[in-house]
Tab-separated table of C-alpha atoms in Angstrom:
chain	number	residue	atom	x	y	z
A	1	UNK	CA	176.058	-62.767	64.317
A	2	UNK	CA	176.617	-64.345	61.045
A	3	UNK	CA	172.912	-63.397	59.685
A	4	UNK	CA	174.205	-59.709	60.785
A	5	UNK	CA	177.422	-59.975	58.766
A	6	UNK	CA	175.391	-61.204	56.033
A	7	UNK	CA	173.054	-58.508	55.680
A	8	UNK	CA	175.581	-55.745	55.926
A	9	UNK	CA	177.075	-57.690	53.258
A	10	UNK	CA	173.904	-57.619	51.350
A	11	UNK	CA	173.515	-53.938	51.607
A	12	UNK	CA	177.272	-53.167	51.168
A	13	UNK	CA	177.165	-55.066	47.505
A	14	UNK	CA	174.035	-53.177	47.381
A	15	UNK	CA	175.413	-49.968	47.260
A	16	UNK	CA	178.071	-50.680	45.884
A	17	UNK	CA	175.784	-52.124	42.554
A	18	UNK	CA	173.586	-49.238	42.773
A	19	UNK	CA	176.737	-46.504	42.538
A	20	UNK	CA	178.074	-48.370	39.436
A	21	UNK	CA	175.477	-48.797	37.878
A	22	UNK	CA	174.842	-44.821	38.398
A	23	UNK	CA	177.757	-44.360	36.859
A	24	UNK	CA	177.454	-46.143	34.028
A	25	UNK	CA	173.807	-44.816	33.443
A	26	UNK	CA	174.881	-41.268	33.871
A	27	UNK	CA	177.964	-41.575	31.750
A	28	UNK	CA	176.005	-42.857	29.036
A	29	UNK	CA	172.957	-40.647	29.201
A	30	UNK	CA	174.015	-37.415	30.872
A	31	UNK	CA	175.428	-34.649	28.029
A	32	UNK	CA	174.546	-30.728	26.875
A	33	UNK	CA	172.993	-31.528	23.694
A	34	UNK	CA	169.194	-32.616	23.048
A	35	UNK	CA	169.720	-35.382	20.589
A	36	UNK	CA	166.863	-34.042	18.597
A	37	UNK	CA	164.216	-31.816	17.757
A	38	UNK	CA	161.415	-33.557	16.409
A	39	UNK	CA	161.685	-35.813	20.047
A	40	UNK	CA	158.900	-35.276	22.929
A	41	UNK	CA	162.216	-33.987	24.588
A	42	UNK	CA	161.605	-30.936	22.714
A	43	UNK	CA	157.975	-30.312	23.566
A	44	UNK	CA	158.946	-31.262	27.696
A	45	UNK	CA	162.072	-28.429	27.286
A	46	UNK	CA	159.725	-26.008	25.422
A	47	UNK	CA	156.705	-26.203	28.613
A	48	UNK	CA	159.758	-26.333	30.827
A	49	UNK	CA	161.012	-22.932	29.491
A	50	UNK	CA	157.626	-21.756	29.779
A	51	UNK	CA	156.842	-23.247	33.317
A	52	UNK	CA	160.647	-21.638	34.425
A	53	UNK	CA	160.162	-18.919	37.430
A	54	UNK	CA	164.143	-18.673	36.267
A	55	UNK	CA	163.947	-16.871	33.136
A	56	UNK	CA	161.201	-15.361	30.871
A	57	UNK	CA	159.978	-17.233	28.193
A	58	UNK	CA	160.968	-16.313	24.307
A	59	UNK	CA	158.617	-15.366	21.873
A	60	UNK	CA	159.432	-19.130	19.818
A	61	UNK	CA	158.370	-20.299	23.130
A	62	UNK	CA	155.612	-18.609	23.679
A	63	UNK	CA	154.567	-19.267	20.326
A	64	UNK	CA	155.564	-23.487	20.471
A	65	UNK	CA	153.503	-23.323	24.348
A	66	UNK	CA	150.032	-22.969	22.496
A	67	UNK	CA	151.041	-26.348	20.563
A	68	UNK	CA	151.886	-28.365	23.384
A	69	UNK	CA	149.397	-31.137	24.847
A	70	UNK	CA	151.751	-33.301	27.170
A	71	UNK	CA	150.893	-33.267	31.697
A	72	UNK	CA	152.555	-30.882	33.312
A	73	UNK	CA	154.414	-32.286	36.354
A	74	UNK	CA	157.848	-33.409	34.307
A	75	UNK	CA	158.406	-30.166	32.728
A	76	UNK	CA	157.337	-28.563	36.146
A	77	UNK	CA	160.203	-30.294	38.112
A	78	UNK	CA	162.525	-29.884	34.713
A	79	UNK	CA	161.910	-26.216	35.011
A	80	UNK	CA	162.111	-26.348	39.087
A	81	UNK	CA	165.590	-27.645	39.069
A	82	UNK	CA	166.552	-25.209	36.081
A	83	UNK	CA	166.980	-27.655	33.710
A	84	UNK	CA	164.705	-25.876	31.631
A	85	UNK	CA	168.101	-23.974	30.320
A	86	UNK	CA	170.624	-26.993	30.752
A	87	UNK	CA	170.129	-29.934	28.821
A	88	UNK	CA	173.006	-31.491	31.311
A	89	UNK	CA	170.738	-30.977	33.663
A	90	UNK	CA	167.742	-32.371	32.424
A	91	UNK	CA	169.692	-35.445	31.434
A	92	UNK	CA	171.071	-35.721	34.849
A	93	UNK	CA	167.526	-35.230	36.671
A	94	UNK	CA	165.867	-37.951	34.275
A	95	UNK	CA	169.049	-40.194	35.342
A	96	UNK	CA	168.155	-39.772	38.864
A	97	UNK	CA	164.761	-40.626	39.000
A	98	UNK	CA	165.221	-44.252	37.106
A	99	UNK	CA	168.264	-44.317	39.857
A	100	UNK	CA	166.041	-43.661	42.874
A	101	UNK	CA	163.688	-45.850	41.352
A	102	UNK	CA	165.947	-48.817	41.621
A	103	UNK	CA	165.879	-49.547	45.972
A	104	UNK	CA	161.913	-48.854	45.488
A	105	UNK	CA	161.267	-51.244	43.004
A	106	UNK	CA	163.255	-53.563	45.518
A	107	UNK	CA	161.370	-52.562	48.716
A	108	UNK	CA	158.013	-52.876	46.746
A	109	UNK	CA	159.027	-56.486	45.887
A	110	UNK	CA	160.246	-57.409	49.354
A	111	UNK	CA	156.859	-55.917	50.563
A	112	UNK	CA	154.121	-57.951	48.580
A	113	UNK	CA	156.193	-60.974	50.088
A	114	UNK	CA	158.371	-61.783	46.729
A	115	UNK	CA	162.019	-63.142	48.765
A	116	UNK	CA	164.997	-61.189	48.426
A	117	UNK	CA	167.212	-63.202	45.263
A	118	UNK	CA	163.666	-62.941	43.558
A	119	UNK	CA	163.754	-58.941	44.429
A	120	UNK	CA	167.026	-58.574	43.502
A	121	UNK	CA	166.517	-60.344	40.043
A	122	UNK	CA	163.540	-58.031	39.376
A	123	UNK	CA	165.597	-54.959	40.202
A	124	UNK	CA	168.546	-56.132	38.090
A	125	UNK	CA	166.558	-57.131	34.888
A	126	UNK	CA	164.375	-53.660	34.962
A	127	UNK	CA	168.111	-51.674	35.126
A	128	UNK	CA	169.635	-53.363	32.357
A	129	UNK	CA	166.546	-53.624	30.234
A	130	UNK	CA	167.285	-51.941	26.982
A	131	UNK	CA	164.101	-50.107	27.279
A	132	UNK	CA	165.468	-48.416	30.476
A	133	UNK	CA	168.416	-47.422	28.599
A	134	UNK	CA	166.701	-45.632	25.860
A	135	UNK	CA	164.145	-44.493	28.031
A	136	UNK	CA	166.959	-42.547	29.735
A	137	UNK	CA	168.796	-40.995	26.681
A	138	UNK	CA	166.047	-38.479	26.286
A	139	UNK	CA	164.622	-35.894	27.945
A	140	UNK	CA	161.158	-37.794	28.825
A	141	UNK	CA	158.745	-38.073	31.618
A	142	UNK	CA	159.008	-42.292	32.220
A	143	UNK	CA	161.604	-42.947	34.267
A	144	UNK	CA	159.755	-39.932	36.848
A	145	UNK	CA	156.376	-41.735	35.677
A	146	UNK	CA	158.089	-45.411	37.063
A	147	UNK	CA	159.140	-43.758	40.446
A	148	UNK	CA	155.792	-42.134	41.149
A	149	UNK	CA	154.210	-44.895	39.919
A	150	UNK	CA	155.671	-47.318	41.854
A	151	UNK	CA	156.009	-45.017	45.213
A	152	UNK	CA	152.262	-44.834	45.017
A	153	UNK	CA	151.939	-48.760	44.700
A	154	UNK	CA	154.149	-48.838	48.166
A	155	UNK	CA	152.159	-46.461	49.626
A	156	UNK	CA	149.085	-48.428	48.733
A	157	UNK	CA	149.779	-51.190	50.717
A	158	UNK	CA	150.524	-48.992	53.673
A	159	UNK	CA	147.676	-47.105	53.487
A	160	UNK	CA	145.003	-46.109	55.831
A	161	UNK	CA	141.777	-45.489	54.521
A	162	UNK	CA	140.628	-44.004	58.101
A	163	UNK	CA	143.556	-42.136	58.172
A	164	UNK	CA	142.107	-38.634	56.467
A	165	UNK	CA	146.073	-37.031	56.214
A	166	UNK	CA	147.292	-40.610	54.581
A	167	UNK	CA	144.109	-40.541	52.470
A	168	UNK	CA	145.091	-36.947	51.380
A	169	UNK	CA	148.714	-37.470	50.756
A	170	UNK	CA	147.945	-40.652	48.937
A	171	UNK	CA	145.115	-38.612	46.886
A	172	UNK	CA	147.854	-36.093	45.989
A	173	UNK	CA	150.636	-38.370	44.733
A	174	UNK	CA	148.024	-40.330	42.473
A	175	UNK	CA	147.598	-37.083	41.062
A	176	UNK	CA	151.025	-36.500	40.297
A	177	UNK	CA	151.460	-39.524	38.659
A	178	UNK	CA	148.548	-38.829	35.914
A	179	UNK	CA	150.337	-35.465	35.750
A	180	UNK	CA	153.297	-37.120	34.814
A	181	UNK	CA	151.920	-39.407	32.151
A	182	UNK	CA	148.008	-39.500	31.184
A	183	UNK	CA	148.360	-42.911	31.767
A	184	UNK	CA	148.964	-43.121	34.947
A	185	UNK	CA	144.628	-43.276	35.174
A	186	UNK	CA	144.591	-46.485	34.746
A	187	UNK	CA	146.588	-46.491	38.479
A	188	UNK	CA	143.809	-44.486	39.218
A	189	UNK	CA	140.671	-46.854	37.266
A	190	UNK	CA	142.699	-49.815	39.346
A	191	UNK	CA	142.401	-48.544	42.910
């Protein structure tokens, strides 16, 4: 009984943790401006604006699209969500992914057998890391590139290789990372 109380402890502090620290992140990183123009934010709103099924494209755009080299999957799901048009909302959506990220890094630990203060530690240190905080004040593909990323390393271990609809699935999110960030082929080279 005590092991119970304990875990719902656990998971109470848990969310608890994970809400303040979303609060925190998305008070500091969530706002209507784009904090500037000569950022890859820029070039991900620009092939968001063009990728929008909200709103036709403007002729600058049209003109900037021809220019623009970066995958297509952030600026996809920027212009999906119609934060192609709302820098709040593009903000806000790169916010959530480092947030959902957070309980997978944790379940990824707990699942190649690290123990839970060691999973917790890992967790903790990758939210505060300052990286993770600048990574987050702009409108860029790596915090969606760290959940993919590390969804497909979870789904690794669970895979079945006989399985043809796991195999398929599997196939498709390892595609979606590279889209994310060309460098997500080297998740790719590794399996």
């Amino acid at each position: 009984m005590n092991k119970l109380y304990s875990t719902w402890g656990i998971v109470l502090i848990s969310i608890l943790a994970i809400a303040g620290y979303s609060h925190l992140l998305i008070s500091f990183v969530v706002n209507d401006t784009i904090s500037s123009f000569a950022s890859d934010s820029a070039n991900y709103i620009v092939m968001a604006r063009y990728l929008s099924p909200w709103q036709t494209p403007s002729a600058p755009v049209l003109t900037a699209w021809a220019e623009q080299d970066f995958p297509l999957f952030f600026p996809f799901v920027l212009a999906i969500f119609g934060a192609a048009y709302s820098y709040f909302i593009a903000h806000f959506l790169v916010a959530m992914f480092l947030i959902c990220s957070l309980p997978l890094i944790y379940v990824f630990s707990r699942q190649v057998k690290l123990d839970q203060l060691s999973s917790f530690i890992i967790v903790i240190l990758f939210a505060l890391s300052p990286a993770t905080w600048v990574n987050s004040l702009g409108i860029l593909s790596e915090n969606l590139y760290i959940l993919l990323s590390v969804l497909t390393l979870y789904c690794y271990q669970k895979l079945d290789i006989n399985n043809k609809i796991q195999l398929a699935l599997f196939g498709l999110l390892l595609a979606l990372v590279i889209l994310t960030r060309t460098i997500g082929i080297a998740l790719l080279v590794s399996y």
